[in-house]
Amino acid sequence: MPANNKIRSAYGTLPSAERKVADFILDDPERAMRMVINEIAEAAGVSVPSVTRLARRLGYKGFLDFRVALANGAAANGATQKLSPITDEDSDSTVIDKLCGYSIMSLEDTYHALDKEAFCRAAHELAEKNRVFVCGESATLANDIARSFNLLGMEAITLCDELSMKIYRSRFTKGDAVIAFCHSGRNKEIQEEIAAAKEAGAETIYLSSYAGNQAANTCDYFFSASHIGFTKLPFRIENSSSVVTLCNLLITLVARFRGNSIEGGRRKRK
């Protein structure tokens, strides 16, 4: 996953000092990749350790590895898009442009980070399972995903509340699969659900915008679902487009592997 994509995906979880470093790098990545750590810290108005902490939070051993990744990412992807927060001065039309732009950027980051070979392998294994559990922050989204698997003839159950998670935590088997999604990667219940499923031998697939968390290191398959926060508002705006896209890909591949075709909007068994 390119360094700039990692920054954007983890952006919403970053402490204030590390976010300042991220803002500086995303605003001018070509300049940042030519600077030493002291210069970046000074330009961002933070301490040197803050730059190091950001690099390690994103999964790099240190700043040098981080700077190399920035250069490689720029070479691979060409011009880098910038984050442009919504402000009170923006026109209504500009707000629309920015919100749509954030969603497009999230999908692009998710696509560039996707390991297609691993994703197809995960879908193949999922197609052979007897039972699928969908576990996530949004019950509405989880129910929609589970409904699609049920239409394919698979038993699918949603686990979106603490009680149901605890009930099934000791009931996972090798014939099960758990698909979990969490933007921040900080949901303790979801982490425990993945750990319990993995211990029972179930297949575990985790979708999150932040790779540096316990669940991402525990699961069988981790796929980055880039999530770019829109702006600071008194309420939270969910951008689930990347999770929805990855789940739709899983459902489509599972349908193919199980011998289902989709015609006229209806799934038919071949």
XYZ file of C-alpha atoms in Angstrom:
270
model
C 0.000 0.000 0.000
C 1.558 3.347 -1.032
C 2.659 5.600 1.818
C 0.314 8.448 0.900
C -2.613 6.020 0.843
C -1.655 4.794 4.309
C -1.574 8.364 5.591
C -5.010 9.164 4.207
C -6.490 5.924 5.514
C -5.132 6.429 9.019
C -5.723 10.193 9.024
C -8.840 10.154 11.176
C -7.077 8.162 13.935
C -3.939 10.307 14.157
C -3.091 12.416 17.242
C -2.890 16.154 16.579
C 0.904 16.357 16.246
C 1.085 13.429 13.827
C -1.825 14.873 11.878
C 0.166 18.065 11.350
C 2.960 15.986 9.841
C 0.435 14.166 7.670
C -1.053 17.482 6.501
C 2.363 18.777 5.510
C 3.305 15.610 3.603
C -0.026 15.316 1.801
C 0.041 18.999 0.876
C 3.496 18.783 -0.725
C 4.730 15.163 -0.988
C 7.471 15.932 -3.520
C 9.039 18.449 -1.156
C 8.623 16.155 1.857
C 10.416 13.211 0.238
C 13.527 15.397 -0.269
C 13.642 16.604 3.332
C 15.384 15.109 6.346
C 13.408 14.394 9.500
C 14.404 17.639 11.271
C 13.240 19.717 8.309
C 9.849 17.978 8.157
C 9.367 18.431 11.896
C 10.176 22.127 11.644
C 7.960 22.643 8.608
C 5.044 20.879 10.298
C 5.599 22.701 13.590
C 6.087 19.542 15.649
C 8.885 17.675 17.402
C 11.148 15.160 15.646
C 9.695 12.233 17.675
C 6.237 13.076 16.262
C 7.527 12.410 12.735
C 9.044 9.124 13.877
C 5.851 8.091 15.636
C 3.833 8.712 12.466
C 6.227 6.569 10.430
C 6.001 3.699 12.920
C 2.245 4.032 13.292
C 1.974 3.480 9.534
C 4.050 0.309 9.786
C 7.536 1.546 8.875
C 10.657 0.778 10.884
C 11.637 4.415 10.985
C 11.723 7.678 9.069
C 14.155 6.522 6.360
C 11.905 3.631 5.364
C 8.970 6.018 5.402
C 10.723 8.514 3.112
C 11.682 5.762 0.653
C 8.054 4.601 0.593
C 6.917 8.162 -0.112
C 9.269 8.361 -3.099
C 8.217 4.960 -4.432
C 4.556 5.816 -4.060
C 4.966 9.081 -5.931
C 6.764 7.303 -8.751
C 4.084 4.631 -8.997
C 0.991 6.812 -8.767
C 2.121 10.069 -10.300
C 0.551 13.221 -8.905
C -0.812 12.878 -5.406
C -4.224 14.210 -4.507
C -4.423 16.561 -1.563
C -6.841 16.540 1.315
C -8.887 19.702 1.249
C -11.083 20.115 4.338
C -14.520 21.644 4.031
C -14.595 25.184 5.376
C -17.307 27.704 6.213
C -16.154 29.772 3.238
C -16.870 26.972 0.725
C -19.846 27.381 -1.583
C -22.555 24.712 -1.623
C -21.238 23.512 -4.968
C -17.708 23.225 -3.564
C -18.974 21.168 -0.627
C -20.533 18.734 -3.097
C -17.285 18.566 -5.071
C -15.246 17.860 -1.949
C -17.564 15.221 -0.507
C -17.696 13.356 -3.814
C -13.945 13.814 -4.213
C -13.285 12.225 -0.827
C -15.351 9.177 -1.776
C -13.553 8.835 -5.110
C -10.193 9.181 -3.394
C -11.129 6.522 -0.825
C -12.065 4.084 -3.588
C -8.863 4.815 -5.513
C -6.747 4.218 -2.410
C -8.621 0.978 -1.694
C -8.113 -0.227 -5.265
C -4.376 0.550 -5.312
C -3.894 -1.230 -1.983
C -5.875 -4.345 -2.915
C -3.957 -7.619 -3.190
C -6.114 -9.238 -5.869
C -4.547 -12.663 -5.508
C -5.135 -12.761 -1.741
C -8.636 -11.345 -2.189
C -9.617 -14.063 -4.682
C -8.134 -16.701 -2.376
C -10.194 -15.360 0.529
C -13.345 -15.441 -1.607
C -12.627 -19.012 -2.732
C -12.323 -20.160 0.878
C -15.418 -18.182 1.852
C -17.464 -19.895 -0.863
C -16.766 -23.274 0.769
C -17.964 -22.269 4.234
C -21.200 -23.478 5.819
C -21.917 -20.312 7.758
C -20.911 -16.649 7.456
C -20.903 -14.089 10.266
C -20.850 -10.388 9.409
C -19.521 -8.220 12.205
C -19.227 -4.446 12.010
C -19.915 -0.971 13.325
C -23.019 -0.487 11.169
C -25.886 -2.930 11.697
C -27.623 -1.621 8.564
C -24.614 -2.352 6.379
C -23.953 -5.720 8.056
C -27.575 -6.782 7.558
C -27.417 -5.837 3.886
C -24.221 -7.861 3.384
C -25.672 -10.858 5.244
C -28.841 -10.682 3.146
C -26.760 -10.985 -0.020
C -25.013 -14.102 1.275
C -28.371 -15.578 2.300
C -29.614 -15.035 -1.266
C -26.674 -17.138 -2.425
C -27.964 -20.011 -0.303
C -25.478 -19.491 2.538
C -26.434 -19.120 6.184
C -25.395 -15.608 7.190
C -25.722 -14.048 10.647
C -24.966 -10.476 11.714
C -23.082 -9.714 14.921
C -23.328 -6.005 15.593
C -24.035 -5.738 19.297
C -22.055 -6.763 22.347
C -24.528 -9.429 23.485
C -24.727 -11.318 20.181
C -20.957 -11.163 19.827
C -20.483 -12.736 23.245
C -23.078 -15.426 22.555
C -21.405 -16.650 19.382
C -17.823 -16.119 20.529
C -17.668 -19.687 21.863
C -19.659 -21.232 18.994
C -17.407 -20.651 16.000
C -16.263 -23.746 14.066
C -13.900 -24.555 11.213
C -16.877 -24.469 8.863
C -17.516 -20.779 9.614
C -16.211 -17.515 8.241
C -16.222 -14.093 9.910
C -16.226 -10.908 7.850
C -15.590 -7.876 10.045
C -15.299 -4.184 9.251
C -14.201 -1.288 11.436
C -12.865 2.011 10.078
C -10.679 2.940 13.032
C -9.607 -0.578 14.027
C -10.202 0.360 17.670
C -13.371 -1.631 18.359
C -12.388 -4.044 21.122
C -15.437 -6.298 20.658
C -14.638 -6.806 16.985
C -11.008 -7.546 17.812
C -12.082 -10.179 20.340
C -14.551 -11.659 17.833
C -11.822 -12.094 15.231
C -9.444 -13.613 17.786
C -12.095 -16.118 18.948
C -13.011 -17.090 15.387
C -9.362 -17.517 14.427
C -8.725 -19.708 17.473
C -11.677 -21.921 16.499
C -10.265 -22.391 12.999
C -12.822 -20.220 11.210
C -11.772 -18.077 8.264
C -11.393 -14.422 9.274
C -11.568 -11.489 6.857
C -11.062 -7.990 8.224
C -11.727 -4.689 6.439
C -10.359 -1.537 8.052
C -8.700 1.740 7.151
C -5.958 1.232 9.740
C -3.537 -1.669 9.322
C -1.663 -1.020 12.552
C -4.115 -2.711 14.915
C -4.361 -6.048 16.681
C -7.199 -7.469 14.565
C -5.345 -6.766 11.319
C -2.392 -8.770 12.609
C -4.594 -11.605 13.918
C -6.960 -12.286 11.014
C -6.357 -14.580 8.049
C -6.995 -11.830 5.515
C -6.716 -8.080 6.003
C -7.771 -5.657 3.264
C -7.477 -1.917 3.542
C -10.799 -0.135 3.159
C -9.617 3.439 2.864
C -11.651 5.897 4.901
C -11.091 9.629 4.506
C -12.782 11.853 7.049
C -14.709 14.736 5.585
C -14.449 17.581 8.060
C -14.948 18.523 11.674
C -18.677 18.625 12.316
C -20.843 18.263 15.445
C -21.913 14.898 14.005
C -20.147 12.057 12.229
C -20.461 11.502 8.489
C -19.879 7.888 7.494
C -17.974 7.172 4.300
C -18.518 3.450 3.850
C -18.014 3.356 0.091
C -14.770 1.374 0.335
C -16.219 -1.252 2.698
C -19.312 -1.583 0.498
C -17.163 -1.993 -2.609
C -14.963 -4.683 -1.061
C -17.987 -6.569 0.268
C -19.692 -6.378 -3.128
C -16.538 -7.813 -4.677
C -16.535 -10.654 -2.141
C -20.205 -11.413 -2.764
C -19.744 -11.379 -6.546
C -16.722 -13.678 -6.440
C -18.400 -16.052 -3.979
C -21.428 -16.197 -6.302
C -19.150 -17.150 -9.200
C -17.250 -19.757 -7.196
C -20.483 -21.339 -5.921
C -21.904 -21.583 -9.436
C -24.377 -18.714 -9.177
C -25.075 -16.319 -12.012
C -26.825 -12.969 -11.827
C -29.400 -12.285 -14.532
C -32.034 -9.615 -14.593
C -31.235 -8.605 -11.024
C -31.918 -12.124 -9.649
C -29.291 -14.573 -8.477
C -29.776 -17.976 -10.100
C -28.077 -21.240 -9.317
C -26.483 -22.779 -12.369
